[in-house]
Short mmCIF file of C-alpha atoms and ligand atoms in Angstrom, two decimals:
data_model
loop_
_atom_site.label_atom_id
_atom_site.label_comp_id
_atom_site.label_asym_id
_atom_site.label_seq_id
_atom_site.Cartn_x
_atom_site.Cartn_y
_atom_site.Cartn_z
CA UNK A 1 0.00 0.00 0.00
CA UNK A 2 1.13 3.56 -1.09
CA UNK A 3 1.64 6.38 1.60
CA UNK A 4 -1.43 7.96 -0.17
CA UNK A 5 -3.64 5.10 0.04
CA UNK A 6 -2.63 4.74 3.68
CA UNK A 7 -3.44 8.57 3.82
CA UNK A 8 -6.70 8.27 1.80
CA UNK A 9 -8.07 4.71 4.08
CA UNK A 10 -7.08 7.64 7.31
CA UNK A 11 -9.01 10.45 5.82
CA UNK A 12 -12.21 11.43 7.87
CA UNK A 13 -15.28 11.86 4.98
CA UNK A 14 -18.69 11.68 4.19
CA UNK A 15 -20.31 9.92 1.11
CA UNK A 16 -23.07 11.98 -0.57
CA UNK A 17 -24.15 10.04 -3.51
CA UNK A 18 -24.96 6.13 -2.71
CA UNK A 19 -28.07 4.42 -4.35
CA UNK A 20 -28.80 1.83 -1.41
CA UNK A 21 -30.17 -0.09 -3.85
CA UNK A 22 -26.52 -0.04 -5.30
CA UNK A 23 -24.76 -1.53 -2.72
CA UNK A 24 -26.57 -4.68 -2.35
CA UNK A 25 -23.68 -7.08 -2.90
CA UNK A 26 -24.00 -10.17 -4.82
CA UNK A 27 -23.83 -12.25 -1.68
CA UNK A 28 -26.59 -10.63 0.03
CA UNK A 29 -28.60 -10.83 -3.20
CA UNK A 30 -28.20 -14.60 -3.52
CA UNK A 31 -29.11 -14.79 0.61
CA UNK A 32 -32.42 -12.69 0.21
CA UNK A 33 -32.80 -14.67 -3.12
CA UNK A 34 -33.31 -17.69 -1.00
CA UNK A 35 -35.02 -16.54 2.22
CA UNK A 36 -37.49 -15.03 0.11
CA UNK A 37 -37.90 -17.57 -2.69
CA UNK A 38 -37.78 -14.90 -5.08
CA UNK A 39 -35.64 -16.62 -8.10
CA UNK A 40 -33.25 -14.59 -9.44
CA UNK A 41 -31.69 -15.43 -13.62
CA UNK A 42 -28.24 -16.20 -12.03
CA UNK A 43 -27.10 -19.72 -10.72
CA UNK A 44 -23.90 -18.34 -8.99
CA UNK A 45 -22.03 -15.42 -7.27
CA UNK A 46 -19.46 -15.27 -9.63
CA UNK A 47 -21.80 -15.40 -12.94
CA UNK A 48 -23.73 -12.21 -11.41
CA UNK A 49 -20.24 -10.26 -10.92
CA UNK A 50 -19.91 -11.43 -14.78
CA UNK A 51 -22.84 -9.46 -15.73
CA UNK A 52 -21.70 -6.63 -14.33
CA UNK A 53 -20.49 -5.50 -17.62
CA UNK A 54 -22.21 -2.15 -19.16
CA UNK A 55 -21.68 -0.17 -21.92
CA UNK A 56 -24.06 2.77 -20.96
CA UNK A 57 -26.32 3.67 -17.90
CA UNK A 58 -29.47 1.74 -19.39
CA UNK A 59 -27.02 -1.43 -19.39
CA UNK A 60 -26.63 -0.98 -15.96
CA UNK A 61 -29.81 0.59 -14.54
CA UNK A 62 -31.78 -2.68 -16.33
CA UNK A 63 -29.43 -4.99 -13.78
CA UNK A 64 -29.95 -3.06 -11.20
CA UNK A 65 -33.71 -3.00 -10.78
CA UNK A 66 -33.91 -6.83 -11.64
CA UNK A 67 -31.47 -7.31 -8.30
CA UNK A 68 -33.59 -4.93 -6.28
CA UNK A 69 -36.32 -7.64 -6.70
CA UNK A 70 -34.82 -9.61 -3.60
CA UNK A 71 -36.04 -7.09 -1.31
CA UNK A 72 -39.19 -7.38 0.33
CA UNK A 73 -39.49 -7.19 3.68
CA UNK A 74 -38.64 -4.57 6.57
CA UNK A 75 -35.65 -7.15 7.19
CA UNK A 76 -34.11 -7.09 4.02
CA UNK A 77 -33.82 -3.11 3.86
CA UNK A 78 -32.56 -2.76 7.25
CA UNK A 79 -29.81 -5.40 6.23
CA UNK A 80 -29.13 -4.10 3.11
CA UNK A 81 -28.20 -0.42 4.86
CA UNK A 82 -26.52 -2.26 7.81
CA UNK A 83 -24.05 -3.68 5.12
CA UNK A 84 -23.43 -0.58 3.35
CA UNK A 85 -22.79 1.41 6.40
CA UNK A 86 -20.33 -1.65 7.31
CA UNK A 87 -18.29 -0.96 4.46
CA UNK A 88 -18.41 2.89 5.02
CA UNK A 89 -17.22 2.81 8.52
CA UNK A 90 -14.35 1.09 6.96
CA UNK A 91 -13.75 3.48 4.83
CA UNK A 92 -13.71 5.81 7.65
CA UNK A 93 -17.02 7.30 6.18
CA UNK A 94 -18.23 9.47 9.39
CA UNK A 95 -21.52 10.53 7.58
CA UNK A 96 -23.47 9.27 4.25
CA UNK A 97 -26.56 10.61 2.53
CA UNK A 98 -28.22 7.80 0.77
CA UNK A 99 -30.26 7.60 -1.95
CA UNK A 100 -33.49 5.24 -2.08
CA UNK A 101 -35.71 4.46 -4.87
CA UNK A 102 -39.12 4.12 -3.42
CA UNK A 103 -40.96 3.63 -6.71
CA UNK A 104 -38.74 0.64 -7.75
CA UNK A 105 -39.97 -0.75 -4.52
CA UNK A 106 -43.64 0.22 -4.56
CA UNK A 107 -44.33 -0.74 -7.83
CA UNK A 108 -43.61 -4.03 -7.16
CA UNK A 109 -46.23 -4.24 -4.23
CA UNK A 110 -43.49 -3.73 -1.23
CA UNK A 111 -45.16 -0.91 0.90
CA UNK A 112 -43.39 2.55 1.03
CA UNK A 113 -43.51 2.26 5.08
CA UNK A 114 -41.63 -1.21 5.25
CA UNK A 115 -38.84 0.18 2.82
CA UNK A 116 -38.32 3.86 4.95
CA UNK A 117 -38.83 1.78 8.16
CA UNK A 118 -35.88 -0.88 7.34
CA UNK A 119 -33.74 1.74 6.22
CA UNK A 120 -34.13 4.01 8.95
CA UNK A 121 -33.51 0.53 11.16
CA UNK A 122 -30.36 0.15 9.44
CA UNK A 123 -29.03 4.09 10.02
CA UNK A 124 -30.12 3.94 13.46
CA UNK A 125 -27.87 0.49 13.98
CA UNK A 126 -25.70 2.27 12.02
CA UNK A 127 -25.13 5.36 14.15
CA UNK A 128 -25.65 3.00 17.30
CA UNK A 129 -22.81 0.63 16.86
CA UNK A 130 -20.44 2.13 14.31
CA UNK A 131 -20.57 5.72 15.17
CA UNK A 132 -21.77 6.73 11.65
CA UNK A 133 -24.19 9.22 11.19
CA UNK A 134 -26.63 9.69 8.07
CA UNK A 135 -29.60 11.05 6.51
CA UNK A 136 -32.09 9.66 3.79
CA UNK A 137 -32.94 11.16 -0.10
CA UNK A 138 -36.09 10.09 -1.83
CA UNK A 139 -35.14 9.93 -5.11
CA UNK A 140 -37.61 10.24 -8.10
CA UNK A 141 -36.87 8.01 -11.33
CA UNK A 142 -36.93 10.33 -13.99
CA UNK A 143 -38.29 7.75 -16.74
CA UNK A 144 -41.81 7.47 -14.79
CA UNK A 145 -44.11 10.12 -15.10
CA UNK A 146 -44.92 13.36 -12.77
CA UNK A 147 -48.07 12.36 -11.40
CA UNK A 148 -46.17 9.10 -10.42
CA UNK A 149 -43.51 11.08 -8.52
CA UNK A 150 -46.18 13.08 -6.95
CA UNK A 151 -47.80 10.30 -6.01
CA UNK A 152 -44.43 9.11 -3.90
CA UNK A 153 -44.50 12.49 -2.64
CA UNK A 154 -47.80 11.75 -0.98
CA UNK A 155 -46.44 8.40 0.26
CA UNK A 156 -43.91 10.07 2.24
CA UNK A 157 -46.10 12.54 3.88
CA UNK A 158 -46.34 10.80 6.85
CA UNK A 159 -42.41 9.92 7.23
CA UNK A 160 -41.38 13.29 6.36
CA UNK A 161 -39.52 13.78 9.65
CA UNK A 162 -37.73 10.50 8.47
CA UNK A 163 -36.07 12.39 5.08
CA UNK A 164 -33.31 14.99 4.34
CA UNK A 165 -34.12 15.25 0.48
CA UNK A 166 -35.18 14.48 -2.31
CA UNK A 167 -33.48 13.55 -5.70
CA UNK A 168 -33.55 12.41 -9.20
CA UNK A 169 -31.99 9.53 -11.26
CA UNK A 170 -32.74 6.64 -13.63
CA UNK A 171 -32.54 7.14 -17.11
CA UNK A 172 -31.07 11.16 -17.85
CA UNK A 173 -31.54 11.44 -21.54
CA UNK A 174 -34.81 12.30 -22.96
CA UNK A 175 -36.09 12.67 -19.49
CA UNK A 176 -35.22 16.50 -18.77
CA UNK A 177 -35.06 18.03 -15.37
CA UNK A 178 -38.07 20.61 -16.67
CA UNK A 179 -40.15 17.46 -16.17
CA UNK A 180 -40.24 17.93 -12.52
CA UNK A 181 -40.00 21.45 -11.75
CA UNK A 182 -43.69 20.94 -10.10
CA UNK A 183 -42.43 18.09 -8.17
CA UNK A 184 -39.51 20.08 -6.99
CA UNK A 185 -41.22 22.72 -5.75
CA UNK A 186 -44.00 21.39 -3.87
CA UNK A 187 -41.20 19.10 -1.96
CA UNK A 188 -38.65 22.78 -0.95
CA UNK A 189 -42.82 23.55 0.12
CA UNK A 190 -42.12 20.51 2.41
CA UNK A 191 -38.88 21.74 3.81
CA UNK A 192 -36.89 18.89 1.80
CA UNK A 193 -33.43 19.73 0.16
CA UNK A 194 -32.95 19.01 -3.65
CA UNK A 195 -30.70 17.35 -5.49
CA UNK A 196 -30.61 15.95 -9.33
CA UNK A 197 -28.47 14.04 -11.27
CA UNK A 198 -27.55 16.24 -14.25
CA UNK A 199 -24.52 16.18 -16.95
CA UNK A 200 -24.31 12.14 -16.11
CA UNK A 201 -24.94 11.14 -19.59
CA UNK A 202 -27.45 14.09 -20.36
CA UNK A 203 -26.18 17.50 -22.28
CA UNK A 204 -25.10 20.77 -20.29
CA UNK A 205 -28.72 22.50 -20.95
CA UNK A 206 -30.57 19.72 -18.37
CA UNK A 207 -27.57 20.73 -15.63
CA UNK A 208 -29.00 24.35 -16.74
CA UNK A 209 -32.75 23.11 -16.07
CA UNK A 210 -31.33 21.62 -12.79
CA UNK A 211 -30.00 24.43 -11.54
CA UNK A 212 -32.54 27.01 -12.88
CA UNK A 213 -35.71 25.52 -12.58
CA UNK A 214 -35.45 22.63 -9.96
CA UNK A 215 -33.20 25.09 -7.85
CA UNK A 216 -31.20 22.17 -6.58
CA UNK A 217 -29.29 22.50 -3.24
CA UNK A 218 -26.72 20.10 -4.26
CA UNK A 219 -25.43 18.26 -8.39
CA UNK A 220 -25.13 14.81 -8.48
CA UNK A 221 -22.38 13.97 -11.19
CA UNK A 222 -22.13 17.16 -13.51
CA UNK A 223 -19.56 16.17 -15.62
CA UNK A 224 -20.87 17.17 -18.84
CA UNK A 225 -20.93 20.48 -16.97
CA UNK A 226 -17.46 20.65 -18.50
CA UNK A 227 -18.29 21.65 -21.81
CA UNK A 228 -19.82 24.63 -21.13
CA UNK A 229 -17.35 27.54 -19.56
CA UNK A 230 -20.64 29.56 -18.58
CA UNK A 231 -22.80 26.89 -16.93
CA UNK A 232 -18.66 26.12 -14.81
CA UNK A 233 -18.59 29.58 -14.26
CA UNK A 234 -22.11 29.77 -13.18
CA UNK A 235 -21.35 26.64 -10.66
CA UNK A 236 -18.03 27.69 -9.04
CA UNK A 237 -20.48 31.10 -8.48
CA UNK A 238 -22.59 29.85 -6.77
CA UNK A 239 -20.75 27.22 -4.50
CA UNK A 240 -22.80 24.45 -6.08
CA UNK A 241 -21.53 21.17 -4.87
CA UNK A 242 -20.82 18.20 -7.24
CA UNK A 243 -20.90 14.51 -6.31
CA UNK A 244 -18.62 12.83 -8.56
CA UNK A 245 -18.27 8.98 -8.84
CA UNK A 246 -15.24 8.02 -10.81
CA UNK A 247 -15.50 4.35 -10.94
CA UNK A 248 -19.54 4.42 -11.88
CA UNK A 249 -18.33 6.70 -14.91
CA UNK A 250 -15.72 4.40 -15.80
CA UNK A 251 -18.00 1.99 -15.53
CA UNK A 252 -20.51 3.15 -17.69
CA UNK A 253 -18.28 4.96 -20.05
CA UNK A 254 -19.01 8.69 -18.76
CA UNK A 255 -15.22 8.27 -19.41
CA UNK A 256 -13.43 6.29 -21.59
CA UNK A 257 -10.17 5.97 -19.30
CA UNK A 258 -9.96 6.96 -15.50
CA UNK A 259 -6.95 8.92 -16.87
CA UNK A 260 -9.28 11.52 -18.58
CA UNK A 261 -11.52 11.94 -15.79
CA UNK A 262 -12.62 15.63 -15.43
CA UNK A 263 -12.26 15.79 -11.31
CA UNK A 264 -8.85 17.35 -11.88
CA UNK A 265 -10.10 20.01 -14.23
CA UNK A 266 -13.20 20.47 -12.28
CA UNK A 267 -10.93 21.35 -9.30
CA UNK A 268 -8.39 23.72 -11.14
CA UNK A 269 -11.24 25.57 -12.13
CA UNK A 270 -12.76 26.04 -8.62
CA UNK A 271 -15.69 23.67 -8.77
CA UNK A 272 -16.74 22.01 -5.10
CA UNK A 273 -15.98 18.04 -5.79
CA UNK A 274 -16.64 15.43 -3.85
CA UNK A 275 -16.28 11.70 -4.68
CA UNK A 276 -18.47 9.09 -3.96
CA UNK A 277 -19.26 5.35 -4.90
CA UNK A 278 -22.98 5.73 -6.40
CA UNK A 279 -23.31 1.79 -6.80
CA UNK A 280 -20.16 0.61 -5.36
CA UNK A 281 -21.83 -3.56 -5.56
CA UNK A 282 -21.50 -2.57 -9.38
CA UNK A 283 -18.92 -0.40 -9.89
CA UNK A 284 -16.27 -2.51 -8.49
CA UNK A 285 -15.43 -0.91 -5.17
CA UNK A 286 -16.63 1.70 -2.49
CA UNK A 287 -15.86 5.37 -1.56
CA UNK A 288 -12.21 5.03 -1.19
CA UNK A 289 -11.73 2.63 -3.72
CA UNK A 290 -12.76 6.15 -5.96
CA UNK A 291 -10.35 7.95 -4.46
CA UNK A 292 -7.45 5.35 -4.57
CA UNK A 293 -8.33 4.51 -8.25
CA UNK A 294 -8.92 8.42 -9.46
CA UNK A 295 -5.38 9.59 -7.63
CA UNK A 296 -3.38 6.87 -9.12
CA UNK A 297 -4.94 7.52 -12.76
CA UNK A 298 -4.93 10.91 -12.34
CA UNK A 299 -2.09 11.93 -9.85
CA UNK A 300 -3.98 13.56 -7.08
CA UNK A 301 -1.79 15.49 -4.25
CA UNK A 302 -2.88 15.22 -0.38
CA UNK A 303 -3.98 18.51 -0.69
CA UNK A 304 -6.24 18.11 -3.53
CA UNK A 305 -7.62 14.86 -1.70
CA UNK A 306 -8.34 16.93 1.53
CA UNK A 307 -9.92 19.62 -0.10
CA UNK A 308 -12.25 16.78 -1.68
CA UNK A 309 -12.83 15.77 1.84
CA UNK A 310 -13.64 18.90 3.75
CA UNK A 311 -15.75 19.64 0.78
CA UNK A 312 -18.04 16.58 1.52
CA UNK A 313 -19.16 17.81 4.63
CA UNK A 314 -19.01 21.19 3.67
CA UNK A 315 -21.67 20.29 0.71
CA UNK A 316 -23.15 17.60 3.33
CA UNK A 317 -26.61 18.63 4.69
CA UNK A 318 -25.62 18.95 8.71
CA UNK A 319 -25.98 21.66 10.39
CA UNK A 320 -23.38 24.22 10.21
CA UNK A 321 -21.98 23.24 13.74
CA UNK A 322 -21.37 19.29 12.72
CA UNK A 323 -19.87 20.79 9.79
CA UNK A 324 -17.64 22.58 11.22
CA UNK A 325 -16.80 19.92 14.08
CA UNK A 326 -16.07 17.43 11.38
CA UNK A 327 -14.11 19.58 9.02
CA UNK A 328 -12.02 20.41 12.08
CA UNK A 329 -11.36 16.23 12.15
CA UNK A 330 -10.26 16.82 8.36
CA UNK A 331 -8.16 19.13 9.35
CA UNK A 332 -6.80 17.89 11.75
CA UNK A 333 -6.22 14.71 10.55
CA UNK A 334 -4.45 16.26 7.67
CA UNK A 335 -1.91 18.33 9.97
CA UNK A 336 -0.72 14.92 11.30
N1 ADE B 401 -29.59 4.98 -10.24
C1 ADE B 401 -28.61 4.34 -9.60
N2 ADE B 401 -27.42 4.76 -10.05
C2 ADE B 401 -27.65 5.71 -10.99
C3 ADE B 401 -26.84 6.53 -11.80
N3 ADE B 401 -25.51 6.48 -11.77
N4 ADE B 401 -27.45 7.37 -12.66
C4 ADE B 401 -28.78 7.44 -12.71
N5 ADE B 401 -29.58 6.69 -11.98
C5 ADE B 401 -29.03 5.83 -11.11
ZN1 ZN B 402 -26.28 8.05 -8.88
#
């Protein structure tokens, strides 16, 4: 191990952009497979990790909500975030803000309440036993319709107190940010934060929409952001933060080669990264696998990979005194 892996493993962060639904690890999947009798079109371990082979985000996203089909009970969701947060503490993740897809779950019959009360089982467990601390996005897929997403909205009326967000993901092209503005809205009515996947595979003008009409608190991926010096300029204005994942856009050729990944452009030209894992079961590793991978391709300095730190709870949704107590711990911890 390198001095800067041994620095990065050290490094105090928080993860901002995890699909839960992401991180459920071929293991698990076969183990739910069975104690739910829910048959699954793999016959081992290794031929699922096979699969995991995508040449765009469709490729992937069509995987990943045939492997969410395991999940069913109150059980299974609290497990599945128990495991995740496992991994983070690891990682020395202090704080995550995870993504759930409620309509992936309710459309197949699983009632919202036994999804938000399993994950919220897990986080508390989490917090409890491994001193990590988190909040919970409901995140909209962008290829169902409005009414459906207002519909969700209405689900989570009653667990309100339970979320820190909302979001937006699934398939990014042809499905524009515009599509939501009423959505987004009525939820910053609700006192939720907002965040949207924009510039994943979609052009600069839905990062535009994202920022203009959703008025999103926080970008998930941006890097198609890039190719537009106004909409950079207009980010590094206004402090936006950007959750990057490098592996997931290796993975589903945002980027060719890890080598070419934008996060050291993005920082020269002031942007607020972070890095993060997104579907680390599918991507081939978790939050500080993205930073070990993305400094060796790209040649990241300590510096650069602190800043990327701090910035994750800076752009984390804690209140401004956690903030501050953990960026102190970044600090610190970098001073050593
Ligand atoms: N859902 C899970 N991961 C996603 C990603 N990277 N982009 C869009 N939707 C997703
Ligand atoms: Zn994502």
């Amino acid at each position: 191990m390198t001095d800067l892996n041994a620095f990065i493993d050290g490094l105090p962060k928080a993860e901002l952009h995890l699909h839960i639904e992401g991180s459920l690890e071929p293991e698990l999947m076969f183990a739910l497979a069975e104690r739910n009798k829910v048959a699954i079109p793999f016959d081992s371990v290794e031929a699922v990790r096979a699969a995991y082979d995508f040449s765009n985000l469709q490729d992937f996203l069509d995987i990943y909500y045939a492997g969410a089909n395991v999940l069913l009970t109150r059980q299974d969701f609290e497990d599945l975030a128990f495991a995740y947060f496992q991994r983070a503490a690891a990682d020395n993740v202090r704080h995550a803000e995870i993504f759930f897809d409620p309509q992936t779950h309710t459309d197949r019959g699983v009632p919202f309440g036994v999804v938000v009360e399993g994950l919220i089982a897990g986080m508390d467990r989490a917090k409890a036993e491994l001193g990590v601390t988190s909040g919970l996005i409901l995140s909209f897929l962008r290829h169902l319709s409005e009414d459906e997403a207002f519909a969700t909205l209405e689900m989570a009326r009653p667990y309100l107190h339970h979320f820190v967000g909302v979001g937006l993901d699934s398939s990014e092209v042809g499905h524009p940010p515009s599509k939501f503005q009423r959505v987004f809205a009525a939820a910053q009515a609700m006192g939720l934060k907002l965040c949207a996947h924009a510039g994943e595979e979609g052009p600069p003008e839905y990062v535009w929409e994202a920022l203009d009409l959703l008025h999103i608190d926080r970008m998930d991926h941006g890097n198609r952001s890039m190719e537009d010096p106004a909409l950079v300029r207009r980010i590094v204005a206004e402090g936006m933060t950007l959750t990057v994942c490098p592996l997931s856009n290796h993975k589903l050729c945002v980027v060719d080669d890890l080598k070419d990944h934008p996060v050291p452009e993005m920082l020269r030209q002031g942007i607020r990264v972070t890095l993060n894992s997104d579907d680390p079961a599918y991507f081939g590793g978790y939050v500080n696998e993205n930073y070990r991978q993305l400094a060796a391709a790209v040649g990241l300095t300590r510096e650069q990979l602190t800043l990327m730190a701090r910035n994750s709870f800076a752009g984390s949704f804690l209140d401004d005194a956690a903030k501050a107590e953990r960026i102190a711990e970044v600090e610190a911890y970098a001073a050593t």
